JSON list of C-alpha atoms and ligand atoms in Angstrom, two decimals:
[
{"chain": "W", "resi": 100, "resn": "UNK", "atom": "CA", "xyz": [18.38, -12.30, -1.48]},
{"chain": "W", "resi": 101, "resn": "UNK", "atom": "CA", "xyz": [15.65, -9.69, -1.89]},
{"chain": "W", "resi": 102, "resn": "UNK", "atom": "CA", "xyz": [15.68, -6.83, 0.58]},
{"chain": "W", "resi": 103, "resn": "UNK", "atom": "CA", "xyz": [13.35, -4.01, 1.57]},
{"chain": "W", "resi": 104, "resn": "UNK", "atom": "CA", "xyz": [14.19, -0.33, 1.26]},
{"chain": "W", "resi": 105, "resn": "UNK", "atom": "CA", "xyz": [11.94, 2.33, 2.77]},
{"chain": "W", "resi": 106, "resn": "UNK", "atom": "CA", "xyz": [11.89, 5.92, 1.50]},
{"chain": "W", "resi": 107, "resn": "UNK", "atom": "CA", "xyz": [9.82, 8.59, 3.22]},
{"chain": "W", "resi": 108, "resn": "UNK", "atom": "CA", "xyz": [8.40, 11.28, 0.93]},
{"chain": "W", "resi": 109, "resn": "UNK", "atom": "CA", "xyz": [6.31, 14.36, 1.67]},
{"chain": "W", "resi": 110, "resn": "UNK", "atom": "CA", "xyz": [3.41, 15.98, -0.13]},
{"chain": "W", "resi": 111, "resn": "UNK", "atom": "CA", "xyz": [-0.35, 16.36, 0.09]},
{"chain": "W", "resi": 112, "resn": "UNK", "atom": "CA", "xyz": [-3.48, 14.21, 0.15]},
{"chain": "W", "resi": 113, "resn": "UNK", "atom": "CA", "xyz": [-6.70, 15.63, -1.30]},
{"chain": "W", "resi": 114, "resn": "UNK", "atom": "CA", "xyz": [-10.19, 14.16, -1.15]},
{"chain": "W", "resi": 115, "resn": "UNK", "atom": "CA", "xyz": [-13.69, 15.56, -0.65]},
{"chain": "W", "resi": 116, "resn": "UNK", "atom": "CA", "xyz": [-12.41, 19.11, -1.26]},
{"chain": "W", "resi": 117, "resn": "UNK", "atom": "CA", "xyz": [-9.91, 19.07, 1.58]},
{"chain": "W", "resi": 118, "resn": "UNK", "atom": "CA", "xyz": [-6.11, 18.97, 1.32]},
{"chain": "W", "resi": 119, "resn": "UNK", "atom": "CA", "xyz": [-3.75, 17.75, 4.04]},
{"chain": "W", "resi": 120, "resn": "UNK", "atom": "CA", "xyz": [0.05, 17.55, 4.30]},
{"chain": "W", "resi": 121, "resn": "UNK", "atom": "CA", "xyz": [1.25, 13.96, 4.55]},
{"chain": "W", "resi": 122, "resn": "UNK", "atom": "CA", "xyz": [4.42, 11.88, 4.73]},
{"chain": "W", "resi": 123, "resn": "UNK", "atom": "CA", "xyz": [4.25, 8.57, 2.87]},
{"chain": "W", "resi": 124, "resn": "UNK", "atom": "CA", "xyz": [6.30, 5.40, 3.06]},
{"chain": "W", "resi": 125, "resn": "UNK", "atom": "CA", "xyz": [7.50, 4.17, -0.31]},
{"chain": "W", "resi": 126, "resn": "UNK", "atom": "CA", "xyz": [8.86, 0.61, -0.37]},
{"chain": "W", "resi": 127, "resn": "UNK", "atom": "CA", "xyz": [11.26, -1.07, -2.76]},
{"chain": "W", "resi": 128, "resn": "UNK", "atom": "CA", "xyz": [11.59, -4.85, -2.64]},
{"chain": "W", "resi": 129, "resn": "UNK", "atom": "CA", "xyz": [14.49, -6.01, -4.72]},
{"chain": "W", "resi": 130, "resn": "UNK", "atom": "CA", "xyz": [17.82, -7.67, -5.27]},
{"chain": "W", "resi": 131, "resn": "UNK", "atom": "CA", "xyz": [20.81, -6.47, -7.30]},
{"chain": "W", "resi": 132, "resn": "UNK", "atom": "CA", "xyz": [18.99, -6.80, -10.65]},
{"chain": "W", "resi": 133, "resn": "UNK", "atom": "CA", "xyz": [15.25, -6.39, -10.15]},
{"chain": "W", "resi": 134, "resn": "UNK", "atom": "CA", "xyz": [12.94, -4.39, -7.98]},
{"chain": "W", "resi": 135, "resn": "UNK", "atom": "CA", "xyz": [9.23, -3.97, -7.24]},
{"chain": "W", "resi": 136, "resn": "UNK", "atom": "CA", "xyz": [8.10, -0.50, -6.15]},
{"chain": "W", "resi": 137, "resn": "UNK", "atom": "CA", "xyz": [5.12, -0.13, -3.81]},
{"chain": "W", "resi": 138, "resn": "UNK", "atom": "CA", "xyz": [3.29, 3.25, -3.73]},
{"chain": "W", "resi": 139, "resn": "UNK", "atom": "CA", "xyz": [5.86, 5.67, -5.26]},
{"chain": "W", "resi": 140, "resn": "UNK", "atom": "CA", "xyz": [4.41, 8.75, -3.55]},
{"chain": "W", "resi": 141, "resn": "UNK", "atom": "CA", "xyz": [5.26, 12.44, -4.01]},
{"chain": "W", "resi": 142, "resn": "UNK", "atom": "CA", "xyz": [8.94, 12.39, -4.99]},
{"chain": "W", "resi": 143, "resn": "UNK", "atom": "CA", "xyz": [9.75, 10.22, -8.02]},
{"chain": "W", "resi": 144, "resn": "UNK", "atom": "CA", "xyz": [13.32, 11.55, -8.27]},
{"chain": "W", "resi": 145, "resn": "UNK", "atom": "CA", "xyz": [14.06, 10.12, -4.84]},
{"chain": "W", "resi": 146, "resn": "UNK", "atom": "CA", "xyz": [12.44, 6.82, -5.83]},
{"chain": "W", "resi": 147, "resn": "UNK", "atom": "CA", "xyz": [14.34, 6.79, -9.15]},
{"chain": "W", "resi": 148, "resn": "UNK", "atom": "CA", "xyz": [17.60, 7.27, -7.27]},
{"chain": "W", "resi": 149, "resn": "UNK", "atom": "CA", "xyz": [16.83, 4.33, -4.97]},
{"chain": "W", "resi": 150, "resn": "UNK", "atom": "CA", "xyz": [16.01, 2.12, -7.97]},
{"chain": "W", "resi": 151, "resn": "UNK", "atom": "CA", "xyz": [19.38, 2.93, -9.53]},
{"chain": "W", "resi": 152, "resn": "UNK", "atom": "CA", "xyz": [20.15, 0.89, -12.62]},
{"chain": "W", "resi": 153, "resn": "UNK", "atom": "CA", "xyz": [17.85, -1.98, -11.69]},
{"chain": "W", "resi": 154, "resn": "UNK", "atom": "CA", "xyz": [14.96, -3.29, -13.73]},
{"chain": "W", "resi": 155, "resn": "UNK", "atom": "CA", "xyz": [11.54, -2.44, -12.26]},
{"chain": "W", "resi": 156, "resn": "UNK", "atom": "CA", "xyz": [9.29, -5.46, -12.72]},
{"chain": "W", "resi": 157, "resn": "UNK", "atom": "CA", "xyz": [6.13, -3.77, -11.39]},
{"chain": "W", "resi": 158, "resn": "UNK", "atom": "CA", "xyz": [4.81, -0.67, -9.66]},
{"chain": "W", "resi": 159, "resn": "UNK", "atom": "CA", "xyz": [2.17, -1.88, -7.19]},
{"chain": "W", "resi": 160, "resn": "UNK", "atom": "CA", "xyz": [-0.44, 0.46, -5.70]},
{"chain": "W", "resi": 161, "resn": "UNK", "atom": "CA", "xyz": [-2.06, -0.43, -2.36]},
{"chain": "W", "resi": 162, "resn": "UNK", "atom": "CA", "xyz": [-5.02, 1.82, -3.24]},
{"chain": "W", "resi": 163, "resn": "UNK", "atom": "CA", "xyz": [-6.05, 4.81, -5.33]},
{"chain": "W", "resi": 164, "resn": "UNK", "atom": "CA", "xyz": [-5.73, 7.80, -2.98]},
{"chain": "W", "resi": 165, "resn": "UNK", "atom": "CA", "xyz": [-3.86, 10.61, -4.67]},
{"chain": "W", "resi": 166, "resn": "UNK", "atom": "CA", "xyz": [-1.03, 10.81, -2.15]},
{"chain": "W", "resi": 167, "resn": "UNK", "atom": "CA", "xyz": [-0.08, 7.25, -3.19]},
{"chain": "W", "resi": 168, "resn": "UNK", "atom": "CA", "xyz": [-0.65, 7.53, -6.95]},
{"chain": "W", "resi": 169, "resn": "UNK", "atom": "CA", "xyz": [-0.26, 11.14, -8.13]},
{"chain": "W", "resi": 170, "resn": "UNK", "atom": "CA", "xyz": [3.35, 10.67, -9.37]},
{"chain": "W", "resi": 171, "resn": "UNK", "atom": "CA", "xyz": [2.99, 7.17, -10.74]},
{"chain": "W", "resi": 172, "resn": "UNK", "atom": "CA", "xyz": [2.69, 8.18, -14.41]},
{"chain": "W", "resi": 173, "resn": "UNK", "atom": "CA", "xyz": [6.00, 10.05, -14.19]},
{"chain": "W", "resi": 174, "resn": "UNK", "atom": "CA", "xyz": [7.71, 7.03, -12.67]},
{"chain": "W", "resi": 175, "resn": "UNK", "atom": "CA", "xyz": [6.17, 4.70, -15.25]},
{"chain": "W", "resi": 176, "resn": "UNK", "atom": "CA", "xyz": [7.65, 6.85, -18.01]},
{"chain": "W", "resi": 177, "resn": "UNK", "atom": "CA", "xyz": [11.07, 6.87, -16.35]},
{"chain": "W", "resi": 178, "resn": "UNK", "atom": "CA", "xyz": [11.37, 3.15, -15.69]},
{"chain": "W", "resi": 179, "resn": "UNK", "atom": "CA", "xyz": [9.00, 1.54, -18.19]},
{"chain": "W", "resi": 180, "resn": "UNK", "atom": "CA", "xyz": [7.23, -0.76, -15.73]},
{"chain": "W", "resi": 181, "resn": "UNK", "atom": "CA", "xyz": [3.57, -1.80, -15.48]},
{"chain": "W", "resi": 182, "resn": "UNK", "atom": "CA", "xyz": [1.42, 0.05, -12.93]},
{"chain": "W", "resi": 183, "resn": "UNK", "atom": "CA", "xyz": [-1.08, -2.21, -11.19]},
{"chain": "W", "resi": 184, "resn": "UNK", "atom": "CA", "xyz": [-4.06, -1.38, -8.97]},
{"chain": "W", "resi": 185, "resn": "UNK", "atom": "CA", "xyz": [-7.24, -3.16, -7.80]},
{"chain": "W", "resi": 186, "resn": "UNK", "atom": "CA", "xyz": [-10.13, -2.41, -10.17]},
{"chain": "W", "resi": 187, "resn": "UNK", "atom": "CA", "xyz": [-12.46, -1.29, -7.37]},
{"chain": "W", "resi": 188, "resn": "UNK", "atom": "CA", "xyz": [-10.31, 1.83, -6.95]},
{"chain": "W", "resi": 189, "resn": "UNK", "atom": "CA", "xyz": [-10.64, 2.81, -10.61]},
{"chain": "W", "resi": 190, "resn": "UNK", "atom": "CA", "xyz": [-12.84, 5.80, -9.67]},
{"chain": "W", "resi": 191, "resn": "UNK", "atom": "CA", "xyz": [-10.05, 7.15, -7.45]},
{"chain": "W", "resi": 192, "resn": "UNK", "atom": "CA", "xyz": [-7.52, 6.54, -10.24]},
{"chain": "W", "resi": 193, "resn": "UNK", "atom": "CA", "xyz": [-9.78, 8.38, -12.72]},
{"chain": "W", "resi": 194, "resn": "UNK", "atom": "CA", "xyz": [-10.12, 11.36, -10.37]},
{"chain": "W", "resi": 195, "resn": "UNK", "atom": "CA", "xyz": [-6.31, 11.78, -10.31]},
{"chain": "W", "resi": 196, "resn": "UNK", "atom": "CA", "xyz": [-5.37, 10.53, -13.80]},
{"chain": "W", "resi": 197, "resn": "UNK", "atom": "CA", "xyz": [-8.39, 11.12, -16.07]},
{"chain": "W", "resi": 198, "resn": "UNK", "atom": "CA", "xyz": [-6.31, 10.76, -19.23]},
{"chain": "W", "resi": 199, "resn": "UNK", "atom": "CA", "xyz": [-4.22, 7.75, -18.26]},
{"chain": "W", "resi": 200, "resn": "UNK", "atom": "CA", "xyz": [-4.91, 4.11, -17.48]},
{"chain": "W", "resi": 201, "resn": "UNK", "atom": "CA", "xyz": [-3.18, 1.60, -15.22]},
{"chain": "W", "resi": 202, "resn": "UNK", "atom": "CA", "xyz": [-1.50, -1.30, -17.05]},
{"chain": "W", "resi": 203, "resn": "UNK", "atom": "CA", "xyz": [-3.44, -3.94, -15.20]},
{"chain": "W", "resi": 204, "resn": "UNK", "atom": "CA", "xyz": [-5.34, -4.93, -12.09]},
{"chain": "W", "resi": 205, "resn": "UNK", "atom": "CA", "xyz": [-4.34, -6.51, -8.83]},
{"chain": "W", "resi": 206, "resn": "UNK", "atom": "CA", "xyz": [-6.67, -9.30, -7.74]},
{"chain": "W", "resi": 207, "resn": "UNK", "atom": "CA", "xyz": [-6.92, -11.07, -4.41]},
{"chain": "W", "resi": 208, "resn": "UNK", "atom": "CA", "xyz": [-4.37, -13.90, -4.39]},
{"chain": "W", "resi": 209, "resn": "UNK", "atom": "CA", "xyz": [-2.16, -12.53, -7.18]},
{"chain": "W", "resi": 210, "resn": "UNK", "atom": "CA", "xyz": [1.52, -13.19, -6.58]},
{"chain": "W", "resi": 211, "resn": "UNK", "atom": "CA", "xyz": [4.54, -11.11, -7.55]},
{"chain": "W", "resi": 212, "resn": "UNK", "atom": "CA", "xyz": [7.98, -12.70, -7.50]},
{"chain": "W", "resi": 213, "resn": "UNK", "atom": "CA", "xyz": [11.15, -10.77, -6.92]},
{"chain": "W", "resi": 214, "resn": "UNK", "atom": "CA", "xyz": [14.39, -12.72, -6.62]},
{"chain": "W", "resi": 215, "resn": "UNK", "atom": "CA", "xyz": [13.65, -15.59, -4.27]},
{"chain": "W", "resi": 216, "resn": "UNK", "atom": "CA", "xyz": [10.67, -13.90, -2.62]},
{"chain": "W", "resi": 217, "resn": "UNK", "atom": "CA", "xyz": [6.96, -13.97, -3.37]},
{"chain": "W", "resi": 218, "resn": "UNK", "atom": "CA", "xyz": [4.51, -11.19, -2.49]},
{"chain": "W", "resi": 219, "resn": "UNK", "atom": "CA", "xyz": [0.85, -12.23, -2.33]},
{"chain": "W", "resi": 220, "resn": "UNK", "atom": "CA", "xyz": [-1.87, -9.61, -2.75]},
{"chain": "W", "resi": 221, "resn": "UNK", "atom": "CA", "xyz": [-4.74, -9.71, -0.27]},
{"chain": "W", "resi": 222, "resn": "UNK", "atom": "CA", "xyz": [-7.86, -7.64, -1.02]},
{"chain": "W", "resi": 223, "resn": "UNK", "atom": "CA", "xyz": [-8.65, -5.69, 2.16]},
{"chain": "W", "resi": 224, "resn": "UNK", "atom": "CA", "xyz": [-11.47, -3.23, 1.40]},
{"chain": "W", "resi": 225, "resn": "UNK", "atom": "CA", "xyz": [-12.58, -0.59, 3.91]},
{"chain": "W", "resi": 226, "resn": "UNK", "atom": "CA", "xyz": [-10.20, 2.39, 3.70]},
{"chain": "W", "resi": 227, "resn": "UNK", "atom": "CA", "xyz": [-11.19, 2.29, 0.03]},
{"chain": "W", "resi": 228, "resn": "UNK", "atom": "CA", "xyz": [-13.04, -0.45, -1.89]},
{"chain": "W", "resi": 229, "resn": "UNK", "atom": "CA", "xyz": [-9.93, -1.49, -3.81]},
{"chain": "W", "resi": 230, "resn": "UNK", "atom": "CA", "xyz": [-7.38, -1.55, -0.99]},
{"chain": "W", "resi": 231, "resn": "UNK", "atom": "CA", "xyz": [-4.86, -4.36, -1.17]},
{"chain": "W", "resi": 232, "resn": "UNK", "atom": "CA", "xyz": [-1.95, -5.39, 1.04]},
{"chain": "W", "resi": 233, "resn": "UNK", "atom": "CA", "xyz": [1.05, -7.53, 0.13]},
{"chain": "W", "resi": 234, "resn": "UNK", "atom": "CA", "xyz": [2.20, -10.43, 2.27]},
{"chain": "W", "resi": 235, "resn": "UNK", "atom": "CA", "xyz": [5.72, -11.80, 1.91]},
{"chain": "W", "resi": 236, "resn": "UNK", "atom": "CA", "xyz": [6.20, -14.61, 4.46]},
{"chain": "W", "resi": 237, "resn": "UNK", "atom": "CA", "xyz": [9.80, -15.38, 3.39]},
{"chain": "W", "resi": 238, "resn": "UNK", "atom": "CA", "xyz": [10.99, -11.79, 3.19]},
{"chain": "W", "resi": 239, "resn": "UNK", "atom": "CA", "xyz": [13.09, -10.70, 6.19]},
{"chain": "W", "resi": 240, "resn": "UNK", "atom": "CA", "xyz": [11.26, -13.16, 8.49]},
{"chain": "W", "resi": 241, "resn": "UNK", "atom": "CA", "xyz": [7.74, -12.27, 7.34]},
{"chain": "W", "resi": 242, "resn": "UNK", "atom": "CA", "xyz": [6.45, -8.90, 6.22]},
{"chain": "W", "resi": 243, "resn": "UNK", "atom": "CA", "xyz": [3.11, -7.31, 5.37]},
{"chain": "W", "resi": 244, "resn": "UNK", "atom": "CA", "xyz": [2.99, -4.14, 3.28]},
{"chain": "W", "resi": 245, "resn": "UNK", "atom": "CA", "xyz": [-0.26, -2.80, 4.73]},
{"chain": "W", "resi": 246, "resn": "UNK", "atom": "CA", "xyz": [-0.82, 0.43, 2.78]},
{"chain": "W", "resi": 247, "resn": "UNK", "atom": "CA", "xyz": [-3.47, 2.46, 4.61]},
{"chain": "W", "resi": 248, "resn": "UNK", "atom": "CA", "xyz": [-5.41, -0.58, 5.87]},
{"chain": "W", "resi": 249, "resn": "UNK", "atom": "CA", "xyz": [-3.51, -1.19, 9.12]},
{"chain": "W", "resi": 250, "resn": "UNK", "atom": "CA", "xyz": [-1.32, 1.31, 10.95]},
{"chain": "W", "resi": 251, "resn": "UNK", "atom": "CA", "xyz": [0.68, 1.29, 14.15]},
{"chain": "W", "resi": 252, "resn": "UNK", "atom": "CA", "xyz": [-2.22, 1.96, 16.54]},
{"chain": "W", "resi": 253, "resn": "UNK", "atom": "CA", "xyz": [-5.28, 1.19, 14.49]},
{"chain": "W", "resi": 254, "resn": "UNK", "atom": "CA", "xyz": [-7.11, 0.85, 11.20]},
{"chain": "W", "resi": 255, "resn": "UNK", "atom": "CA", "xyz": [-6.81, 3.27, 8.29]},
{"chain": "W", "resi": 256, "resn": "UNK", "atom": "CA", "xyz": [-9.12, 6.28, 8.18]},
{"chain": "W", "resi": 257, "resn": "UNK", "atom": "CA", "xyz": [-12.71, 5.63, 7.15]},
{"chain": "W", "resi": 258, "resn": "UNK", "atom": "CA", "xyz": [-14.24, 9.11, 7.50]},
{"chain": "W", "resi": 259, "resn": "UNK", "atom": "CA", "xyz": [-14.12, 10.11, 3.83]},
{"chain": "W", "resi": 260, "resn": "UNK", "atom": "CA", "xyz": [-15.80, 9.08, 0.57]},
{"chain": "W", "resi": 261, "resn": "UNK", "atom": "CA", "xyz": [-15.72, 5.41, -0.44]},
{"chain": "W", "resi": 262, "resn": "UNK", "atom": "CA", "xyz": [-14.56, 4.32, 3.06]},
{"chain": "W", "resi": 263, "resn": "UNK", "atom": "CA", "xyz": [-16.38, 2.00, 5.45]},
{"chain": "W", "resi": 264, "resn": "UNK", "atom": "CA", "xyz": [-15.41, 1.29, 9.06]},
{"chain": "W", "resi": 265, "resn": "UNK", "atom": "CA", "xyz": [-17.26, -2.03, 9.43]},
{"chain": "W", "resi": 266, "resn": "UNK", "atom": "CA", "xyz": [-15.69, -3.26, 6.20]},
{"chain": "W", "resi": 267, "resn": "UNK", "atom": "CA", "xyz": [-12.12, -2.32, 7.22]},
{"chain": "W", "resi": 268, "resn": "UNK", "atom": "CA", "xyz": [-12.60, -4.04, 10.59]},
{"chain": "W", "resi": 269, "resn": "UNK", "atom": "CA", "xyz": [-13.79, -7.18, 8.82]},
{"chain": "W", "resi": 270, "resn": "UNK", "atom": "CA", "xyz": [-10.75, -7.06, 6.50]},
{"chain": "W", "resi": 271, "resn": "UNK", "atom": "CA", "xyz": [-8.32, -6.62, 9.40]},
{"chain": "W", "resi": 272, "resn": "UNK", "atom": "CA", "xyz": [-9.93, -9.26, 11.58]},
{"chain": "W", "resi": 273, "resn": "UNK", "atom": "CA", "xyz": [-10.37, -11.95, 8.94]},
{"chain": "W", "resi": 274, "resn": "UNK", "atom": "CA", "xyz": [-7.48, -11.34, 6.57]},
{"chain": "W", "resi": 275, "resn": "UNK", "atom": "CA", "xyz": [-4.67, -9.68, 8.57]},
{"chain": "W", "resi": 276, "resn": "UNK", "atom": "CA", "xyz": [-5.06, -10.88, 12.15]},
{"chain": "W", "resi": 277, "resn": "UNK", "atom": "CA", "xyz": [-5.03, -14.44, 10.82]},
{"chain": "W", "resi": 278, "resn": "UNK", "atom": "CA", "xyz": [-1.41, -13.97, 9.61]},
{"chain": "W", "resi": 279, "resn": "UNK", "atom": "CA", "xyz": [1.46, -15.15, 11.83]},
{"chain": "W", "resi": 280, "resn": "UNK", "atom": "CA", "xyz": [1.78, -12.90, 14.90]},
{"chain": "W", "resi": 281, "resn": "UNK", "atom": "CA", "xyz": [5.47, -12.17, 14.28]},
{"chain": "W", "resi": 282, "resn": "UNK", "atom": "CA", "xyz": [4.68, -10.63, 10.84]},
{"chain": "W", "resi": 283, "resn": "UNK", "atom": "CA", "xyz": [6.17, -7.15, 10.59]},
{"chain": "W", "resi": 284, "resn": "UNK", "atom": "CA", "xyz": [3.69, -4.59, 9.28]},
{"chain": "W", "resi": 285, "resn": "UNK", "atom": "CA", "xyz": [5.18, -1.92, 7.01]},
{"chain": "W", "resi": 286, "resn": "UNK", "atom": "CA", "xyz": [2.58, 0.81, 6.79]},
{"chain": "W", "resi": 287, "resn": "UNK", "atom": "CA", "xyz": [1.74, 3.44, 4.17]},
{"chain": "W", "resi": 288, "resn": "UNK", "atom": "CA", "xyz": [2.32, 6.24, 6.69]},
{"chain": "W", "resi": 289, "resn": "UNK", "atom": "CA", "xyz": [4.24, 6.43, 9.96]},
{"chain": "W", "resi": 290, "resn": "UNK", "atom": "CA", "xyz": [5.92, 3.75, 12.03]},
{"chain": "W", "resi": 291, "resn": "UNK", "atom": "CA", "xyz": [5.91, 0.05, 11.35]},
{"chain": "W", "resi": 292, "resn": "UNK", "atom": "CA", "xyz": [4.35, -2.43, 13.76]},
{"chain": "W", "resi": 293, "resn": "UNK", "atom": "CA", "xyz": [3.83, -6.18, 14.26]},
{"chain": "W", "resi": 294, "resn": "UNK", "atom": "CA", "xyz": [0.60, -8.17, 13.81]},
{"chain": "W", "resi": 295, "resn": "UNK", "atom": "CA", "xyz": [0.84, -9.56, 17.37]},
{"chain": "W", "resi": 296, "resn": "UNK", "atom": "CA", "xyz": [1.17, -6.03, 18.82]},
{"chain": "W", "resi": 297, "resn": "UNK", "atom": "CA", "xyz": [-1.96, -4.73, 17.10]},
{"chain": "W", "resi": 298, "resn": "UNK", "atom": "CA", "xyz": [-4.23, -7.75, 17.44]},
{"chain": "W", "resi": 299, "resn": "UNK", "atom": "CA", "xyz": [-5.09, -7.32, 21.15]},
{"chain": "W", "resi": 300, "resn": "UNK", "atom": "CA", "xyz": [-6.50, -3.84, 20.41]},
{"chain": "W", "resi": 301, "resn": "UNK", "atom": "CA", "xyz": [-9.22, -4.80, 17.94]},
{"chain": "W", "resi": 302, "resn": "UNK", "atom": "CA", "xyz": [-12.07, -4.52, 20.46]},
{"chain": "W", "resi": 303, "resn": "UNK", "atom": "CA", "xyz": [-10.89, -1.03, 21.52]},
{"chain": "W", "resi": 304, "resn": "UNK", "atom": "CA", "xyz": [-10.96, 0.13, 17.91]},
{"chain": "W", "resi": 305, "resn": "UNK", "atom": "CA", "xyz": [-14.46, -1.28, 17.37]},
{"chain": "W", "resi": 306, "resn": "UNK", "atom": "CA", "xyz": [-15.59, 0.43, 20.58]},
{"chain": "W", "resi": 307, "resn": "UNK", "atom": "CA", "xyz": [-14.15, 3.84, 19.62]},
{"chain": "W", "resi": 308, "resn": "UNK", "atom": "CA", "xyz": [-15.34, 3.53, 16.00]},
{"chain": "W", "resi": 309, "resn": "UNK", "atom": "CA", "xyz": [-12.16, 4.54, 14.16]},
{"chain": "P", "resi": 617, "resn": "FE2", "atom": "FE1", "xyz": [-5.27, 6.40, 1.75]}
]
C-alpha cells in the first residue's frame, strides 16, 4: 500500500530581484520498492535519506519557482529518475537551470502510478502558467498535492511575474473545488487543509484580491 511521507526543508525563493526565506513541503509517495518525489526542495540529502534504497520512478514538479526546483538536478543525478514539469513553466526552469533540461513534460490528465495508487495531474495555472496539482483519490482516503495553487487559507501568491489572480481563482473554482469535499490538501508550504474547509471562503478571497 502506497503511503505519503512529508519532509519540510528550508531555503530561499528568488524572483523579480527579491529573495525570501521559505520552508517547503517535499512529498514522497511510495511503497517498499518504488517512490515518486514531488518538489524536492532545498535539501536533497534529507530527501535522499527518506528515499532510502527504493527506486524513484519520477520526480514531479508542481511548478518552476526556484524554491521548488533549484536542487532537482542534484537529486536526478543521485537517483537516476526523470524530472517532469509542465511546459508552460519552461521559462522559470531556464532561469534556474539554463544549462539543463527536464526529462519530459507534465500534461493535464497525465497519470502516474505508484504501487496500487494513481496520481492524476491537473493543470491549474495562475500562480504560474505551468502550475499543476496531483490528485490521488485512492491514496489515504483522497489526497491533493496542491503545490502553490491552494494553501490553508487561500490561493497561492499572484503578485509576481507570470502570475495572474483571476486565472488562479478560475483554476481553484473549476478544477479543485469540484473535487470531493473530504479531499485532504497537501500544500507546497505550511499546513495541510481539506477542500471542504477552503471552499466556503472563495468569495472572501475574490473580494480581497489575493
Ligand atoms: Fe511558487
